[in-house]
Short mmCIF file of C-alpha atoms in Angstrom, two decimals:
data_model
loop_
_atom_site.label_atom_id
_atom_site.label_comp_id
_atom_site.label_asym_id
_atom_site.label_seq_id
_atom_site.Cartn_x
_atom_site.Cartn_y
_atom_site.Cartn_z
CA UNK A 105 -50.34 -73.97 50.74
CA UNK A 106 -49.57 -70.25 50.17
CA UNK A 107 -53.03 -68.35 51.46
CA UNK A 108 -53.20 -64.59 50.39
CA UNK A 109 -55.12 -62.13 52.89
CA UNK A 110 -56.76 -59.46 51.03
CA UNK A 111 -58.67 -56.34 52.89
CA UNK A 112 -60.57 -54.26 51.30
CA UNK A 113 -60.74 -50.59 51.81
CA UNK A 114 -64.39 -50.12 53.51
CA UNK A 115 -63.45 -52.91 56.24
CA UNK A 116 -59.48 -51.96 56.93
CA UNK A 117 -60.79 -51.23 60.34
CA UNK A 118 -60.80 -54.73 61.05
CA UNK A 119 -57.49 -56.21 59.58
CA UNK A 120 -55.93 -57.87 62.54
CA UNK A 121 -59.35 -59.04 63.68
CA UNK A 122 -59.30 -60.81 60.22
CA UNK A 123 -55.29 -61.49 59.99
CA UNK A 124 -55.41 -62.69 63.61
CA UNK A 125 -58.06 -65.13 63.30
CA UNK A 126 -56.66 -66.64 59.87
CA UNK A 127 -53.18 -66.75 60.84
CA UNK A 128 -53.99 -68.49 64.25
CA UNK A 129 -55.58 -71.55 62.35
CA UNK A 130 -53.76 -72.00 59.24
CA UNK A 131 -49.95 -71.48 60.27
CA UNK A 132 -50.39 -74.59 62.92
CA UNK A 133 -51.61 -76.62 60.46
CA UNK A 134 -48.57 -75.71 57.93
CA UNK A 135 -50.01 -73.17 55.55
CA UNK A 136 -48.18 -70.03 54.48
CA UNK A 137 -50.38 -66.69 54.61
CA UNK A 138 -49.74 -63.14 53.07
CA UNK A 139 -51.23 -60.56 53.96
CA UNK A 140 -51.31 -58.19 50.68
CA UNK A 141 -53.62 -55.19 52.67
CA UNK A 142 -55.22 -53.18 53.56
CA UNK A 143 -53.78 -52.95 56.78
CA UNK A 144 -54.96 -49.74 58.04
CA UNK A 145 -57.44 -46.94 56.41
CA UNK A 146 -55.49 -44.95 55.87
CA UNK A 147 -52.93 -46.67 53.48
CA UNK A 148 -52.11 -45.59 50.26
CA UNK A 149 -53.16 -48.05 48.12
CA UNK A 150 -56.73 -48.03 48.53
CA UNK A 151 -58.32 -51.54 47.84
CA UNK A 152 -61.72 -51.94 46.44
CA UNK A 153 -63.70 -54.87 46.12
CA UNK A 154 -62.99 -54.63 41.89
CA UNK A 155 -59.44 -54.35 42.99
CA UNK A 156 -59.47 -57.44 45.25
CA UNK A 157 -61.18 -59.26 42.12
CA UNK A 158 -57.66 -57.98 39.77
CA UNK A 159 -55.91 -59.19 42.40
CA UNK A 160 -57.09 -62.73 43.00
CA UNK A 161 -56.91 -63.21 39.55
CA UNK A 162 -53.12 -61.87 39.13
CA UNK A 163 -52.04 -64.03 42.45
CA UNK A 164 -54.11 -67.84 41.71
CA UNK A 165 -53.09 -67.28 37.74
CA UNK A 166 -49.93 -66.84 38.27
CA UNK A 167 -49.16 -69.41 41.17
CA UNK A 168 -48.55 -66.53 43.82
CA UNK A 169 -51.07 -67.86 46.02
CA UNK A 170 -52.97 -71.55 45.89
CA UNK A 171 -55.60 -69.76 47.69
CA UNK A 172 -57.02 -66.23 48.86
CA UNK A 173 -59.35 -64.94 51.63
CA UNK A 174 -60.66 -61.63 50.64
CA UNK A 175 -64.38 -60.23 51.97
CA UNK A 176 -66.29 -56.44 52.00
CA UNK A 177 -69.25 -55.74 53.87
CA UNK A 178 -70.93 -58.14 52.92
CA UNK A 179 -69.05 -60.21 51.09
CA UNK A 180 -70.80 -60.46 47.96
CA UNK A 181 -69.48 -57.47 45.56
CA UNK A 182 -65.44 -59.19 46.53
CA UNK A 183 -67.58 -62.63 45.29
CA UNK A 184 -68.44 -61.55 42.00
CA UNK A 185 -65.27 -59.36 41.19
CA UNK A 186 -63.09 -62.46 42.06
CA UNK A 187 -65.57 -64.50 39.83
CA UNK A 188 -65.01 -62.41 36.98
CA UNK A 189 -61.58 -63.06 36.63
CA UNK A 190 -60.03 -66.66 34.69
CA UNK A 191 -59.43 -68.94 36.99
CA UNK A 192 -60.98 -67.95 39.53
CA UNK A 193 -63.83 -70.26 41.80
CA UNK A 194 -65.23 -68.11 45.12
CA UNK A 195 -67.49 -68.61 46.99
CA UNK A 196 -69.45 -66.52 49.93
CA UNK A 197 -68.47 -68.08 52.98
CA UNK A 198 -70.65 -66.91 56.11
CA UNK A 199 -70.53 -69.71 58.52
CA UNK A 200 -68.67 -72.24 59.22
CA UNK A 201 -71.05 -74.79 57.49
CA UNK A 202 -71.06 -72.48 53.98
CA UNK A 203 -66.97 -72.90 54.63
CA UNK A 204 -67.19 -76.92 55.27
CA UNK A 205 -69.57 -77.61 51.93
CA UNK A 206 -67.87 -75.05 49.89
CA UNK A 207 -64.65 -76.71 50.29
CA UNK A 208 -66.28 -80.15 50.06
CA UNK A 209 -68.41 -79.55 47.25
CA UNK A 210 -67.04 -76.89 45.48
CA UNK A 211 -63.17 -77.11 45.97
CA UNK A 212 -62.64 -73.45 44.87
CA UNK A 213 -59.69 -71.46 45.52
CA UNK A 214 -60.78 -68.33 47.07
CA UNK A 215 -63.45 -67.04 49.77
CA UNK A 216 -65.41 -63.56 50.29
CA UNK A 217 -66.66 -62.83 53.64
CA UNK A 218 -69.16 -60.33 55.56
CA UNK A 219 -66.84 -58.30 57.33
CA UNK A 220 -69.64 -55.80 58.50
CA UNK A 221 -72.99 -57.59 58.14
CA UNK A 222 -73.48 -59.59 61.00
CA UNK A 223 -70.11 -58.95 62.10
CA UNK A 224 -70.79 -58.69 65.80
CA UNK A 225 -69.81 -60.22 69.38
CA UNK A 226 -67.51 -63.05 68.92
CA UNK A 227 -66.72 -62.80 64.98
CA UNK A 228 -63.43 -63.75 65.63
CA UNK A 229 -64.68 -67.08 66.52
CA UNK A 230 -66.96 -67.50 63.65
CA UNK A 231 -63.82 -66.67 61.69
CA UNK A 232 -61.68 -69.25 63.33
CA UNK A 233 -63.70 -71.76 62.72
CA UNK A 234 -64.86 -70.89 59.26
CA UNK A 235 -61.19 -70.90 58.44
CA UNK A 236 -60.59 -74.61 60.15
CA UNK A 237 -63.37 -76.12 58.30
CA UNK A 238 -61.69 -74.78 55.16
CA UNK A 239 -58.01 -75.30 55.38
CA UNK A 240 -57.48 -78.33 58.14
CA UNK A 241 -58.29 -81.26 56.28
CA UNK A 242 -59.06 -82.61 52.31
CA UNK A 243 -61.08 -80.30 49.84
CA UNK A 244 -63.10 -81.62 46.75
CA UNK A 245 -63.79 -85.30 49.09
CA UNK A 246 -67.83 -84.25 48.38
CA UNK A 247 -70.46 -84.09 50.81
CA UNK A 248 -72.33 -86.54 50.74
CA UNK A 249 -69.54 -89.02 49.99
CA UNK A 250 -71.61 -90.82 47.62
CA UNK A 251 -72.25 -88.18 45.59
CA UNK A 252 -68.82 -87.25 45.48
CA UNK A 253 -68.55 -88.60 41.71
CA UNK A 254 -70.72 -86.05 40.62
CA UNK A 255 -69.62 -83.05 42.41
CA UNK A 256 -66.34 -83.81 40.79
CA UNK A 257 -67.73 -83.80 37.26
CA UNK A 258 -69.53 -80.54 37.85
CA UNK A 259 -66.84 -78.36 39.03
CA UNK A 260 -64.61 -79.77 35.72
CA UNK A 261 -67.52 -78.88 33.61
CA UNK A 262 -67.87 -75.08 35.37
CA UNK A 263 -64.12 -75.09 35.12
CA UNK A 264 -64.60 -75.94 30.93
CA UNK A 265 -67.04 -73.43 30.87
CA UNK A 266 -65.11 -70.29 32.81
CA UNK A 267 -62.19 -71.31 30.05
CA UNK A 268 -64.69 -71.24 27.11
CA UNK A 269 -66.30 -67.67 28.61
CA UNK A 270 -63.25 -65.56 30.05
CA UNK A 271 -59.87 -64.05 28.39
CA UNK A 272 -56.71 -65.54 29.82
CA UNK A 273 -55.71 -63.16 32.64
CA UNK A 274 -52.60 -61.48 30.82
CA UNK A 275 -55.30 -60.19 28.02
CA UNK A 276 -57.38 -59.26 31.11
CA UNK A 277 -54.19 -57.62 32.90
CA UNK A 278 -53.62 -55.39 29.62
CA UNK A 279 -57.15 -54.61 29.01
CA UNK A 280 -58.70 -53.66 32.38
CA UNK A 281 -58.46 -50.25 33.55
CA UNK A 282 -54.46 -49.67 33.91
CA UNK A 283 -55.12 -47.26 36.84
CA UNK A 284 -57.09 -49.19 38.03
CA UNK A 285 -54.51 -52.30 38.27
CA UNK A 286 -51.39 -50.17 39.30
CA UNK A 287 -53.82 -49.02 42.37
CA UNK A 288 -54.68 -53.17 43.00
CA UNK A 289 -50.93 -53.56 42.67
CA UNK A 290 -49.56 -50.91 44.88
CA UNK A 291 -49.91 -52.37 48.85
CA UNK A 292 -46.64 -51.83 50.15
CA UNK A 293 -45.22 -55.58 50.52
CA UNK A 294 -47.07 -56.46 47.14
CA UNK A 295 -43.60 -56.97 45.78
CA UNK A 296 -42.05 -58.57 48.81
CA UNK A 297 -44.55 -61.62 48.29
CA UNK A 298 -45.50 -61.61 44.65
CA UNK A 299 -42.38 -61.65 42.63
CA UNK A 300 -40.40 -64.34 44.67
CA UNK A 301 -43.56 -66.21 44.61
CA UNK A 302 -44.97 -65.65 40.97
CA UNK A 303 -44.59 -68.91 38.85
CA UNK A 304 -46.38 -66.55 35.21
CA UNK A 305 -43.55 -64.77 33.68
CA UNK A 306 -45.78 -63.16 31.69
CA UNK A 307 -47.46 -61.63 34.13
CA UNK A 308 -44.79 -60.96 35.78
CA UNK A 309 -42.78 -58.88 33.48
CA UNK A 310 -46.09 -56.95 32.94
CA UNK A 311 -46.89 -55.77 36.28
CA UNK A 312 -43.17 -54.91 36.56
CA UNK A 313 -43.77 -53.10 33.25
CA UNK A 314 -46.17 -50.54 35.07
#
């Protein structure tokens, strides 16, 4: 699985805390993970939480990435950017029980995380182990296993539903703010991971187009 790190601006501080802790637990276990930035404050491309929404979107719509980790301070405004975008299912992981039932329940694609509320002595460990209950075994199984059945309905009606209530993400890519997107776009090994990886054309070919 291809796992995309995304920083945003407010908690750049604390990339490596955040690379270090995902990259220990889900390279072992076979999982790819790039790291899109921030990776310092002072970087050019200055990610906001909207931005890390545009860019969820652009990498999980266009095969990119089969999953991405993204956060702010607290974790909520990356939440709801992400969840505006097609295609996209996060969820607010805090500990590692939210991680556990949101990949058991949920089966979504992408995380936001606190990365400055609550973010005290020995986050790295709440990290780690947030991060193992997500990515080292089966998502979507359901907790409890019995009601497995009808988890799995649910997330194929809200996954109906998202279809029914949001643009396709190429209409989104050319009607957002374009500043906005070349920003989101702009981390310095954006293009080392994206374009090899990218399996959208379309998309493609308009991102190169800016």
């Amino acid at each position: 699985m291809k796992i995309a790190l995304i920083i945003e601006n407010s908690q750049a501080a604390k990339n490596s805390i955040v690379h270090d802790a995902l990259t220990s637990v889900a390279e072992p276990l076979g999982h790819e993970v790039h790291h899109y930035g921030m990776y310092t404050p002072e970087d050019a491309a200055h990610l906001t939480y909207n931005m890390n929404g545009i860019l969820s979107g652009i990498l999980l719509n266009s095969g990119a990435a089969d999953f991405v980790v993204t956060g702010c301070g607290t974790g909520m405004g990356s939440m709801l950017a992400c969840n505006a975008m097609p295609g996209v299912f996060c969820g607010l992981v805090i500990d590692p029980t939210d991680a556990f039932l949101f990949a058991q329940i949920n089966d979504g694609n992408a995380i936001a995380m606190p990365y400055a509320k609550g973010f005290g002595w020995a986050a790295e460990l709440n990290l780690q182990d947030c991060y193992r209950k997500l990515f080292e075994g089966e998502s979507g199984v359901g907790y409890p296993k019995e009601r497995a059945a009808v988890m799995k309905k649910n997330r194929g009606i809200l996954a109906d539903m998202k279809k029914v209530t949001c643009h396709d993400m190429l209409t989104v890519l050319k009607n957002v703010d374009q500043e906005m997107l070349k920003t989101a776009i702009s981390g310095e090994r954006f293009a080392e991971y994206f374009y090899p990886n990218c399996q959208d054309d379309a998309i493609a070919d308009y991102l190169r187009s800016l």
